Amino acid sequence: MQFRILCKTLVVATLTVAASLGAMLSAGAWEREPLSVFHERRARLIRDTGGDGVVVLYGYRDADVAASVTSFRQNEQFYYLTGWNEPDAIMLLVPKAHPPGAEAELGKEILYIPAHDPSEEKWTGPKLSPDDSDATARTGFQTVHDTSQFATDLQAALKGASRVYTELSAQPESGEDYFQADMARNLRGIAPQAALADVRLPVAHMRAVKSPGEIVLIRRAVEASVDAHLAAMKAVKPGAWEYQIAALMQYTFEREGCEWPSYPPIVGSGFFSTVLHYDGNSRQMQDGEVVVMDVAGSYSGYTSDITRTLPVNGHFTPRQREIYEIVLGAQNAALEAAKPGMYMGRHGVKGLYEIAYDYINTHGKDLHGQPLGQYFIHGLSHPIGLNVHDPLDYNQELQPGMVITMEPGIYLPEEKLGVRIEDDILIVPNGIELLSRRLPRTVDEIEKLMSGK
Ligand code: GLY
Ligand code: MN
Ligand code: MN
């Protein structure tokens, strides 16, 4: 339980993003990294899997994302490798034939998309079709074919390979296992002779270290979400409803270009400040309580994840301040220690979790005189990226380019008092950059902002 991440789950160095990002559009529209970046990822995946099989990934269909109630959202693994954000697409990568021992190379890369459907386009707008003359230029794939050709092409590709790398397991907590099972069934139907292998781990390793373009998009998500929290700090007061604060925050980050929340907003006051997954947001806040706001937006597919805990009336009571400052002290201790070579989870002296836990367990007491470590009931960190809980091996060392949260908390139901402080950090060669540093964290800064001075 200790390491369950929260949802369902200072050395501040800076990293100069030197890469040319000129091909990315201005903030506000959906921004995508240059198509060459996605091509490079596909080539690397073939190298990393040793070229001993073809790779097939399916994008989501409208039906996979409950399209009648929400906009289309692409399968994150598929988006990471293609940059393609339309439903019903398939990717096929075929390695070049190579002698044993030689490095594997990408041979063919084919994107399958549906052909024009004029009656459907009256509802959903013009779509790229495989026979459009700009299909290659707009997708970055050497070849774009009609989806109906996929089965024939896969059979042909399997004359030189007997293995198909594909998604056989779902992103933990995504609730999408049915999708991988469905797609694997499709593949077994098309190519019963092929051995299926899971592509999740090699892609997870690639996704752990962010590209300069991904870091730009995460920064945009963080900045918009910081503004949402600043707006909330000015609006929280006794009598405000939790859903009003959630709505204000969502409005704020979406008007800055975020497409949707990174996860269901959590605004929990009073006793509900101690309930980790509370997303009812249906209570009226009372004088003298705290409110935990775990709310953040997603920008062009990239998430942020930020929590602040506020005194509803603008002033922490002495007990609220005491607990808040212990959580802040734990966060600062972990932030100071975070750098390449450390670990997010338990790892002796190199474990950031232990640093935060030990701080909490050696400061303050509960109402029965017991140490507070037992009330830190979730993990300290998780990576963010295309998923709010991005794939990563928790036993992997931190490396420059990783982006993770830092989110200690203490939850005391008996006192109706929960405090979580959650920030997003980029690992850089000498330490970290606190991406959400514009958002106040100390008691004094928060009280000042809430008083409007
Ligand atoms: N908001 C999800 C999490 O903190 O992990
Ligand atoms: Mn988190
Ligand atoms: Mn969170």
GROMACS .gro file of C-alpha atoms and ligand atoms in nm:
model
  460
    1MET     CA    1   0.000   0.000   0.000
    2GLN     CA    2   0.288   0.227   0.085
    3PHE     CA    3   0.396   0.252  -0.274
    4ARG     CA    4   0.063   0.284  -0.438
    5ILE     CA    5   0.077   0.611  -0.627
    6LEU     CA    6  -0.182   0.860  -0.538
    7CYS     CA    7  -0.448   0.865  -0.808
    8LYS     CA    8  -0.616   0.534  -0.832
    9THR     CA    9  -0.334   0.540  -0.793
   10LEU     CA   10   1.730   2.286  -0.304
   11VAL     CA   11   1.942   2.263  -0.553
   12VAL     CA   12   1.755   2.410  -0.838
   13ALA     CA   13   1.946   2.369  -1.156
   14THR     CA   14   1.818   2.464  -1.495
   15LEU     CA   15   1.820   2.280  -1.820
   16THR     CA   16   1.856   2.477  -2.133
   17VAL     CA   17   1.636   2.340  -2.402
   18ALA     CA   18   1.875   2.386  -2.686
   19ALA     CA   19   1.700   2.183  -2.950
   20SER     CA   20   1.528   2.368  -3.226
   21LEU     CA   21   1.158   2.357  -3.159
   22GLY     CA   22   1.068   2.587  -3.443
   23ALA     CA   23   0.843   2.327  -3.596
   24MET     CA   24   0.610   2.336  -3.296
   25LEU     CA   25   0.310   2.564  -3.325
   26SER     CA   26   0.237   2.853  -3.092
   27ALA     CA   27   0.079   2.790  -2.752
   28GLY     CA   28  -0.293   2.730  -2.760
   29ALA     CA   29  -0.343   2.502  -3.060
   30TRP     CA   30  -0.261   2.132  -3.031
   31GLU     CA   31   0.118   2.127  -3.049
   32ARG     CA   32   0.307   1.831  -3.179
   33GLU     CA   33   0.679   1.767  -3.182
   34PRO     CA   34   0.839   1.763  -3.528
   35LEU     CA   35   0.747   1.450  -3.726
   36SER     CA   36   1.116   1.357  -3.743
   37VAL     CA   37   1.114   1.303  -3.365
   38PHE     CA   38   0.843   1.037  -3.398
   39HIS     CA   39   1.032   0.873  -3.687
   40GLU     CA   40   1.346   0.859  -3.468
   41ARG     CA   41   1.146   0.691  -3.190
   42ARG     CA   42   1.028   0.425  -3.434
   43ALA     CA   43   1.383   0.362  -3.552
   44ARG     CA   44   1.502   0.336  -3.192
   45LEU     CA   45   1.227   0.093  -3.101
   46ILE     CA   46   1.342  -0.140  -3.378
   47ARG     CA   47   1.701  -0.113  -3.249
   48ASP     CA   48   1.591  -0.168  -2.888
   49THR     CA   49   1.385  -0.476  -2.973
   50GLY     CA   50   1.678  -0.619  -3.168
   51GLY     CA   51   1.492  -0.627  -3.497
   52ASP     CA   52   1.378  -0.982  -3.434
   53GLY     CA   53   1.017  -0.908  -3.515
   54VAL     CA   54   0.775  -0.660  -3.663
   55VAL     CA   55   0.602  -0.403  -3.442
   56VAL     CA   56   0.226  -0.347  -3.461
   57LEU     CA   57   0.044  -0.085  -3.256
   58TYR     CA   58  -0.323  -0.002  -3.278
   59GLY     CA   59  -0.457   0.346  -3.213
   60TYR     CA   60  -0.786   0.387  -3.031
   61ARG     CA   61  -1.120   0.371  -3.206
   62ASP     CA   62  -1.389   0.625  -3.113
   63ALA     CA   63  -1.559   0.348  -2.918
   64ASP     CA   64  -1.251   0.302  -2.700
   65VAL     CA   65  -1.285   0.649  -2.550
   66ALA     CA   66  -1.662   0.673  -2.496
   67ALA     CA   67  -1.671   0.923  -2.782
   68SER     CA   68  -2.035   1.010  -2.723
   69VAL     CA   69  -1.942   1.187  -2.400
   70THR     CA   70  -1.582   1.294  -2.445
   71SER     CA   71  -1.350   1.408  -2.723
   72PHE     CA   72  -1.120   1.161  -2.889
   73ARG     CA   73  -0.804   1.080  -2.697
   74GLN     CA   74  -0.532   0.872  -2.857
   75ASN     CA   75  -0.370   0.561  -2.709
   76GLU     CA   76  -0.061   0.715  -2.547
   77GLN     CA   77   0.179   0.444  -2.664
   78PHE     CA   78   0.054   0.491  -3.017
   79TYR     CA   79   0.078   0.869  -2.999
   80TYR     CA   80   0.431   0.853  -2.860
   81LEU     CA   81   0.547   0.662  -3.167
   82THR     CA   82   0.333   0.823  -3.436
   83GLY     CA   83   0.213   1.170  -3.332
   84TRP     CA   84  -0.113   1.064  -3.499
   85ASN     CA   85  -0.425   1.180  -3.322
   86GLU     CA   86  -0.714   1.040  -3.527
   87PRO     CA   87  -0.915   0.724  -3.453
   88ASP     CA   88  -0.884   0.386  -3.628
   89ALA     CA   89  -0.516   0.394  -3.723
   90ILE     CA   90  -0.261   0.111  -3.713
   91MET     CA   91   0.120   0.128  -3.722
   92LEU     CA   92   0.341  -0.143  -3.874
   93LEU     CA   93   0.720  -0.131  -3.843
   94VAL     CA   94   0.931  -0.386  -4.029
   95PRO     CA   95   1.305  -0.421  -3.959
   96LYS     CA   96   1.557  -0.453  -4.242
   97ALA     CA   97   1.697  -0.800  -4.287
   98HIS     CA   98   2.025  -0.797  -4.096
   99PRO     CA   99   2.302  -1.048  -4.030
  100PRO     CA  100   2.325  -1.187  -3.674
  101GLY     CA  101   2.516  -0.949  -3.446
  102ALA     CA  102   2.458  -0.639  -3.661
  103GLU     CA  103   2.249  -0.353  -3.521
  104ALA     CA  104   1.887  -0.374  -3.624
  105GLU     CA  105   1.753  -0.101  -3.851
  106LEU     CA  106   1.406   0.016  -3.940
  107GLY     CA  107   1.316  -0.101  -4.289
  108LYS     CA  108   0.954  -0.016  -4.363
  109GLU     CA  109   0.720   0.200  -4.160
  110ILE     CA  110   0.356   0.207  -4.260
  111LEU     CA  111   0.066   0.400  -4.112
  112TYR     CA  112  -0.281   0.262  -4.188
  113ILE     CA  113  -0.571   0.506  -4.179
  114PRO     CA  114  -0.929   0.482  -4.302
  115ALA     CA  115  -1.015   0.603  -4.652
  116HIS     CA  116  -1.234   0.912  -4.701
  117ASP     CA  117  -1.591   0.865  -4.589
  118PRO     CA  118  -1.781   1.170  -4.719
  119SER     CA  119  -2.094   1.107  -4.516
  120GLU     CA  120  -1.893   1.063  -4.193
  121GLU     CA  121  -1.692   1.377  -4.272
  122LYS     CA  122  -2.015   1.580  -4.271
  123TRP     CA  123  -2.026   1.504  -3.898
  124THR     CA  124  -1.662   1.507  -3.801
  125GLY     CA  125  -1.494   1.729  -4.062
  126PRO     CA  126  -1.240   1.657  -4.336
  127LYS     CA  127  -0.992   1.381  -4.259
  128LEU     CA  128  -0.666   1.274  -4.417
  129SER     CA  129  -0.711   0.977  -4.648
  130PRO     CA  130  -0.431   0.735  -4.748
  131ASP     CA  131  -0.465   0.835  -5.114
  132ASP     CA  132  -0.426   1.210  -5.048
  133SER     CA  133  -0.109   1.338  -5.215
  134ASP     CA  134   0.018   1.493  -4.889
  135ALA     CA  135  -0.041   1.180  -4.677
  136THR     CA  136   0.332   1.115  -4.633
  137ALA     CA  137   0.419   1.477  -4.561
  138ARG     CA  138   0.142   1.512  -4.304
  139THR     CA  139   0.217   1.191  -4.117
  140GLY     CA  140   0.595   1.160  -4.145
  141PHE     CA  141   0.554   0.794  -4.249
  142GLN     CA  142   0.729   0.663  -4.560
  143THR     CA  143   0.408   0.486  -4.653
  144VAL     CA  144   0.043   0.549  -4.571
  145HIS     CA  145  -0.206   0.279  -4.663
  146ASP     CA  146  -0.575   0.215  -4.629
  147THR     CA  147  -0.658   0.026  -4.309
  148SER     CA  148  -0.815  -0.250  -4.517
  149GLN     CA  149  -0.468  -0.340  -4.647
  150PHE     CA  150  -0.317  -0.406  -4.306
  151ALA     CA  151  -0.387  -0.780  -4.285
  152THR     CA  152  -0.231  -0.852  -4.625
  153ASP     CA  153   0.075  -0.639  -4.548
  154LEU     CA  154   0.126  -0.802  -4.209
  155GLN     CA  155   0.112  -1.149  -4.362
  156ALA     CA  156   0.372  -1.043  -4.618
  157ALA     CA  157   0.597  -0.890  -4.350
  158LEU     CA  158   0.578  -1.209  -4.147
  159LYS     CA  159   0.746  -1.403  -4.428
  160GLY     CA  160   1.073  -1.259  -4.291
  161ALA     CA  161   0.987  -1.262  -3.918
  162SER     CA  162   0.785  -1.477  -3.685
  163ARG     CA  163   0.744  -1.240  -3.395
  164VAL     CA  164   0.506  -0.947  -3.352
  165TYR     CA  165   0.581  -0.690  -3.085
  166THR     CA  166   0.257  -0.532  -2.974
  167GLU     CA  167   0.083  -0.408  -2.661
  168LEU     CA  168  -0.010  -0.710  -2.453
  169SER     CA  169  -0.058  -0.529  -2.123
  170ALA     CA  170  -0.231  -0.207  -2.029
  171GLN     CA  171  -0.087   0.098  -1.862
  172PRO     CA  172  -0.143   0.023  -1.492
  173GLU     CA  173  -0.458   0.192  -1.355
  174SER     CA  174  -0.578   0.294  -1.703
  175GLY     CA  175  -0.867   0.048  -1.694
  176GLU     CA  176  -0.802  -0.027  -2.061
  177ASP     CA  177  -0.696  -0.392  -2.046
  178TYR     CA  178  -0.988  -0.489  -2.269
  179PHE     CA  179  -0.830  -0.288  -2.553
  180GLN     CA  180  -0.499  -0.475  -2.551
  181ALA     CA  181  -0.687  -0.806  -2.528
  182ASP     CA  182  -0.907  -0.708  -2.825
  183MET     CA  183  -0.613  -0.607  -3.039
  184ALA     CA  184  -0.414  -0.919  -2.953
  185ARG     CA  185  -0.718  -1.124  -3.058
  186ASN     CA  186  -0.722  -0.936  -3.391
  187LEU     CA  187  -0.356  -1.013  -3.446
  188ARG     CA  188  -0.398  -1.381  -3.361
  189GLY     CA  189  -0.680  -1.393  -3.613
  190ILE     CA  190  -0.468  -1.234  -3.889
  191ALA     CA  191  -0.141  -1.412  -3.810
  192PRO     CA  192  -0.207  -1.725  -3.601
  193GLN     CA  193   0.146  -1.848  -3.671
  194ALA     CA  194   0.316  -1.546  -3.512
  195ALA     CA  195   0.447  -1.527  -3.156
  196LEU     CA  196   0.326  -1.211  -2.981
  197ALA     CA  197   0.567  -1.023  -2.755
  198ASP     CA  198   0.488  -0.726  -2.530
  199VAL     CA  199   0.625  -0.395  -2.653
  200ARG     CA  200   0.530  -0.211  -2.334
  201LEU     CA  201   0.863  -0.236  -2.153
  202PRO     CA  202   1.089  -0.116  -2.437
  203VAL     CA  203   0.853   0.176  -2.501
  204ALA     CA  204   0.835   0.250  -2.126
  205HIS     CA  205   1.214   0.279  -2.116
  206MET     CA  206   1.206   0.525  -2.405
  207ARG     CA  207   0.928   0.729  -2.246
  208ALA     CA  208   1.105   0.763  -1.911
  209VAL     CA  209   1.351   1.025  -2.040
  210LYS     CA  210   1.167   1.313  -2.203
  211SER     CA  211   1.272   1.480  -2.528
  212PRO     CA  212   1.323   1.859  -2.529
  213GLY     CA  213   0.990   1.893  -2.711
  214GLU     CA  214   0.806   1.688  -2.450
  215ILE     CA  215   0.956   1.904  -2.175
  216VAL     CA  216   0.825   2.216  -2.352
  217LEU     CA  217   0.473   2.072  -2.352
  218ILE     CA  218   0.492   1.962  -1.987
  219ARG     CA  219   0.607   2.314  -1.898
  220ARG     CA  220   0.300   2.457  -2.072
  221ALA     CA  221   0.072   2.219  -1.880
  222VAL     CA  222   0.244   2.314  -1.554
  223GLU     CA  223   0.226   2.690  -1.617
  224ALA     CA  224  -0.146   2.681  -1.699
  225SER     CA  225  -0.212   2.465  -1.394
  226VAL     CA  226  -0.012   2.701  -1.171
  227ASP     CA  227  -0.240   2.981  -1.290
  228ALA     CA  228  -0.540   2.765  -1.203
  229HIS     CA  229  -0.409   2.722  -0.848
  230LEU     CA  230  -0.337   3.094  -0.817
  231ALA     CA  231  -0.698   3.166  -0.920
  232ALA     CA  232  -0.822   2.916  -0.662
  233MET     CA  233  -0.613   3.073  -0.386
  234LYS     CA  234  -0.800   3.397  -0.444
  235ALA     CA  235  -1.143   3.231  -0.461
  236VAL     CA  236  -1.140   2.982  -0.171
  237LYS     CA  237  -1.344   3.112   0.126
  238PRO     CA  238  -1.600   2.982   0.375
  239GLY     CA  239  -1.923   2.907   0.191
  240ALA     CA  240  -1.757   2.833  -0.145
  241TRP     CA  241  -1.854   2.497  -0.293
  242GLU     CA  242  -1.582   2.251  -0.386
  243TYR     CA  243  -1.721   2.214  -0.740
  244GLN     CA  244  -1.705   2.591  -0.790
  245ILE     CA  245  -1.333   2.588  -0.717
  246ALA     CA  246  -1.283   2.283  -0.941
  247ALA     CA  247  -1.473   2.458  -1.221
  248LEU     CA  248  -1.273   2.779  -1.183
  249MET     CA  249  -0.948   2.585  -1.203
  250GLN     CA  250  -1.057   2.387  -1.507
  251TYR     CA  251  -1.172   2.707  -1.676
  252THR     CA  252  -0.837   2.871  -1.603
  253PHE     CA  253  -0.614   2.602  -1.747
  254GLU     CA  254  -0.838   2.531  -2.044
  255ARG     CA  255  -0.848   2.897  -2.145
  256GLU     CA  256  -0.468   2.877  -2.149
  257GLY     CA  257  -0.480   2.595  -2.405
  258CYS     CA  258  -0.509   2.278  -2.197
  259GLU     CA  259  -0.749   2.035  -2.363
  260TRP     CA  260  -0.878   1.871  -2.045
  261PRO     CA  261  -0.781   1.787  -1.688
  262SER     CA  262  -0.491   1.545  -1.645
  263TYR     CA  263  -0.714   1.346  -1.402
  264PRO     CA  264  -1.049   1.409  -1.235
  265PRO     CA  265  -1.005   1.724  -1.022
  266ILE     CA  266  -0.991   1.661  -0.647
  267VAL     CA  267  -1.113   1.948  -0.426
  268GLY     CA  268  -1.167   1.806  -0.078
  269SER     CA  269  -1.244   2.013   0.230
  270GLY     CA  270  -1.275   1.921   0.597
  271PHE     CA  271  -1.281   1.542   0.645
  272PHE     CA  272  -1.253   1.499   0.266
  273SER     CA  273  -0.905   1.653   0.275
  274THR     CA  274  -0.804   1.310   0.411
  275VAL     CA  275  -0.969   1.104   0.134
  276LEU     CA  276  -0.711   1.043  -0.138
  277HIS     CA  277  -0.944   0.978  -0.429
  278TYR     CA  278  -1.224   1.213  -0.336
  279ASP     CA  279  -1.355   1.365  -0.657
  280GLY     CA  280  -1.718   1.425  -0.557
  281ASN     CA  281  -1.632   1.794  -0.509
  282SER     CA  282  -1.984   1.840  -0.373
  283ARG     CA  283  -1.936   1.998  -0.033
  284GLN     CA  284  -1.960   2.356   0.089
  285MET     CA  285  -1.637   2.461   0.261
  286GLN     CA  286  -1.655   2.573   0.622
  287ASP     CA  287  -1.464   2.828   0.825
  288GLY     CA  288  -1.166   2.673   1.006
  289GLU     CA  289  -1.114   2.380   0.766
  290VAL     CA  290  -0.843   2.308   0.513
  291VAL     CA  291  -0.906   2.217   0.151
  292VAL     CA  292  -0.680   1.990  -0.056
  293MET     CA  293  -0.684   2.081  -0.426
  294ASP     CA  294  -0.519   1.818  -0.648
  295VAL     CA  295  -0.601   1.970  -0.985
  296ALA     CA  296  -0.403   2.012  -1.309
  297GLY     CA  297  -0.445   2.023  -1.683
  298SER     CA  298  -0.307   1.838  -1.981
  299TYR     CA  299  -0.153   2.034  -2.268
  300SER     CA  300  -0.131   1.877  -2.615
  301GLY     CA  301  -0.139   1.536  -2.452
  302TYR     CA  302   0.116   1.614  -2.180
  303THR     CA  303   0.007   1.613  -1.817
  304SER     CA  304   0.094   1.807  -1.506
  305ASP     CA  305  -0.002   1.710  -1.152
  306ILE     CA  306  -0.016   1.974  -0.877
  307THR     CA  307  -0.166   1.984  -0.527
  308ARG     CA  308  -0.196   2.264  -0.277
  309THR     CA  309  -0.362   2.264   0.065
  310LEU     CA  310  -0.522   2.591   0.177
  311PRO     CA  311  -0.689   2.715   0.494
  312VAL     CA  312  -1.046   2.785   0.384
  313ASN     CA  313  -1.062   3.118   0.573
  314GLY     CA  314  -0.713   3.227   0.466
  315HIS     CA  315  -0.536   3.153   0.798
  316PHE     CA  316  -0.397   2.820   0.915
  317THR     CA  317  -0.475   2.729   1.278
  318PRO     CA  318  -0.162   2.647   1.483
  319ARG     CA  319  -0.226   2.271   1.437
  320GLN     CA  320  -0.292   2.304   1.063
  321ARG     CA  321   0.026   2.510   1.030
  322GLU     CA  322   0.225   2.251   1.227
  323ILE     CA  323   0.113   1.964   1.003
  324TYR     CA  324   0.151   2.173   0.686
  325GLU     CA  325   0.508   2.266   0.776
  326ILE     CA  326   0.600   1.903   0.841
  327VAL     CA  327   0.474   1.807   0.493
  328LEU     CA  328   0.661   2.103   0.344
  329GLY     CA  329   0.977   2.007   0.534
  330ALA     CA  330   0.952   1.654   0.398
  331GLN     CA  331   0.905   1.786   0.046
  332ASN     CA  332   1.203   2.021   0.079
  333ALA     CA  333   1.423   1.741   0.214
  334ALA     CA  334   1.336   1.521  -0.084
  335LEU     CA  335   1.374   1.808  -0.331
  336GLU     CA  336   1.721   1.884  -0.197
  337ALA     CA  337   1.827   1.522  -0.230
  338ALA     CA  338   1.676   1.460  -0.573
  339LYS     CA  339   1.933   1.421  -0.852
  340PRO     CA  340   2.052   1.164  -1.104
  341GLY     CA  341   2.143   0.838  -0.932
  342MET     CA  342   1.874   0.865  -0.664
  343TYR     CA  343   1.555   0.656  -0.671
  344MET     CA  344   1.191   0.757  -0.637
  345GLY     CA  345   1.094   0.462  -0.421
  346ARG     CA  346   1.252   0.289  -0.122
  347HIS     CA  347   1.623   0.245  -0.184
  348GLY     CA  348   1.814   0.288   0.141
  349VAL     CA  349   2.008   0.614   0.150
  350LYS     CA  350   1.934   0.667  -0.218
  351GLY     CA  351   1.556   0.645  -0.179
  352LEU     CA  352   1.371   0.978  -0.191
  353TYR     CA  353   1.066   0.812  -0.038
  354GLU     CA  354   1.265   0.723   0.274
  355ILE     CA  355   1.394   1.079   0.307
  356ALA     CA  356   1.040   1.218   0.305
  357TYR     CA  357   0.904   0.939   0.527
  358ASP     CA  358   1.182   0.977   0.785
  359TYR     CA  359   1.122   1.351   0.800
  360ILE     CA  360   0.751   1.301   0.861
  361ASN     CA  361   0.807   1.024   1.111
  362THR     CA  362   1.049   1.230   1.319
  363HIS     CA  363   0.847   1.552   1.332
  364GLY     CA  364   0.522   1.604   1.521
  365LYS     CA  365   0.278   1.355   1.673
  366ASP     CA  366  -0.083   1.247   1.632
  367LEU     CA  367  -0.345   1.306   1.906
  368HIS     CA  368  -0.221   0.992   2.083
  369GLY     CA  369   0.143   1.095   2.090
  370GLN     CA  370   0.236   0.859   1.805
  371PRO     CA  371   0.473   0.950   1.518
  372LEU     CA  372   0.317   1.063   1.192
  373GLY     CA  373   0.484   0.829   0.941
  374GLN     CA  374   0.182   0.596   0.950
  375TYR     CA  375  -0.029   0.881   0.804
  376PHE     CA  376   0.183   0.916   0.489
  377ILE     CA  377  -0.015   0.652   0.306
  378HIS     CA  378   0.091   0.681  -0.059
  379GLY     CA  379   0.406   0.698  -0.267
  380LEU     CA  380   0.620   1.011  -0.288
  381SER     CA  381   0.666   1.038  -0.663
  382HIS     CA  382   0.567   0.912  -1.001
  383PRO     CA  383   0.672   1.013  -1.351
  384ILE     CA  384   0.439   1.234  -1.556
  385GLY     CA  385   0.419   1.259  -1.934
  386LEU     CA  386   0.151   1.145  -2.176
  387ASN     CA  387  -0.002   0.962  -1.877
  388VAL     CA  388  -0.031   1.130  -1.540
  389HIS     CA  389   0.122   0.814  -1.400
  390ASP     CA  390   0.368   0.765  -1.680
  391PRO     CA  391   0.531   0.428  -1.730
  392LEU     CA  392   0.854   0.375  -1.542
  393ASP     CA  393   1.037   0.104  -1.362
  394TYR     CA  394   1.041   0.234  -1.003
  395ASN     CA  395   1.368   0.057  -0.947
  396GLN     CA  396   1.533   0.262  -1.219
  397GLU     CA  397   1.773   0.540  -1.115
  398LEU     CA  398   1.671   0.896  -1.182
  399GLN     CA  399   1.832   1.037  -1.496
  400PRO     CA  400   1.845   1.385  -1.649
  401GLY     CA  401   1.533   1.443  -1.856
  402MET     CA  402   1.295   1.252  -1.630
  403VAL     CA  403   0.996   1.449  -1.503
  404ILE     CA  404   0.841   1.334  -1.176
  405THR     CA  405   0.614   1.458  -0.900
  406MET     CA  406   0.714   1.519  -0.540
  407GLU     CA  407   0.404   1.476  -0.326
  408PRO     CA  408   0.431   1.399   0.044
  409GLY     CA  409   0.114   1.408   0.250
  410ILE     CA  410  -0.021   1.350   0.600
  411TYR     CA  411  -0.385   1.245   0.644
  412LEU     CA  412  -0.542   1.259   0.992
  413PRO     CA  413  -0.911   1.160   0.960
  414GLU     CA  414  -0.957   1.189   1.336
  415GLU     CA  415  -0.873   1.559   1.308
  416LYS     CA  416  -1.046   1.607   0.971
  417LEU     CA  417  -0.708   1.732   0.858
  418GLY     CA  418  -0.529   1.624   0.541
  419VAL     CA  419  -0.232   1.803   0.387
  420ARG     CA  420  -0.068   1.721   0.055
  421ILE     CA  421   0.178   1.939  -0.133
  422GLU     CA  422   0.256   1.820  -0.485
  423ASP     CA  423   0.498   1.974  -0.733
  424ASP     CA  424   0.648   1.867  -1.064
  425ILE     CA  425   1.024   1.847  -1.113
  426LEU     CA  426   1.264   1.793  -1.401
  427ILE     CA  427   1.578   1.596  -1.323
  428VAL     CA  428   1.886   1.784  -1.452
  429PRO     CA  429   2.254   1.685  -1.436
  430ASN     CA  430   2.321   1.851  -1.097
  431GLY     CA  431   1.986   1.815  -0.928
  432ILE     CA  432   1.641   1.930  -1.023
  433GLU     CA  433   1.444   2.213  -1.172
  434LEU     CA  434   1.123   2.279  -0.981
  435LEU     CA  435   0.887   2.328  -1.273
  436SER     CA  436   0.595   2.450  -1.060
  437ARG     CA  437   0.811   2.696  -0.861
  438ARG     CA  438   0.588   2.994  -0.950
  439LEU     CA  439   0.319   2.855  -0.719
  440PRO     CA  440   0.364   2.952  -0.350
  441ARG     CA  441   0.435   2.666  -0.111
  442THR     CA  442   0.505   2.827   0.228
  443VAL     CA  443   0.242   2.915   0.489
  444ASP     CA  444   0.329   3.285   0.479
  445GLU     CA  445   0.318   3.307   0.099
  446ILE     CA  446  -0.015   3.127   0.086
  447GLU     CA  447  -0.174   3.337   0.360
  448LYS     CA  448  -0.050   3.655   0.191
  449LEU     CA  449  -0.192   3.553  -0.145
  450MET     CA  450  -0.525   3.455   0.007
  451SER     CA  451  -0.553   3.788   0.190
  452GLY     CA  452  -0.522   3.964  -0.147
  453LYS     CA  453  -0.232   4.185  -0.026
  454GLY     N1  454  -0.341   1.347  -0.905
  454GLY     C1  455  -0.289   1.219  -0.913
  454GLY     C2  456  -0.170   1.198  -0.832
  454GLY     O1  457  -0.135   1.285  -0.754
  454GLY     O2  458  -0.098   1.102  -0.844
  455MN      MN  459   0.066   1.273  -0.838
  456MN      MN  460  -0.196   1.481  -0.789
   0.00000   0.00000   0.00000
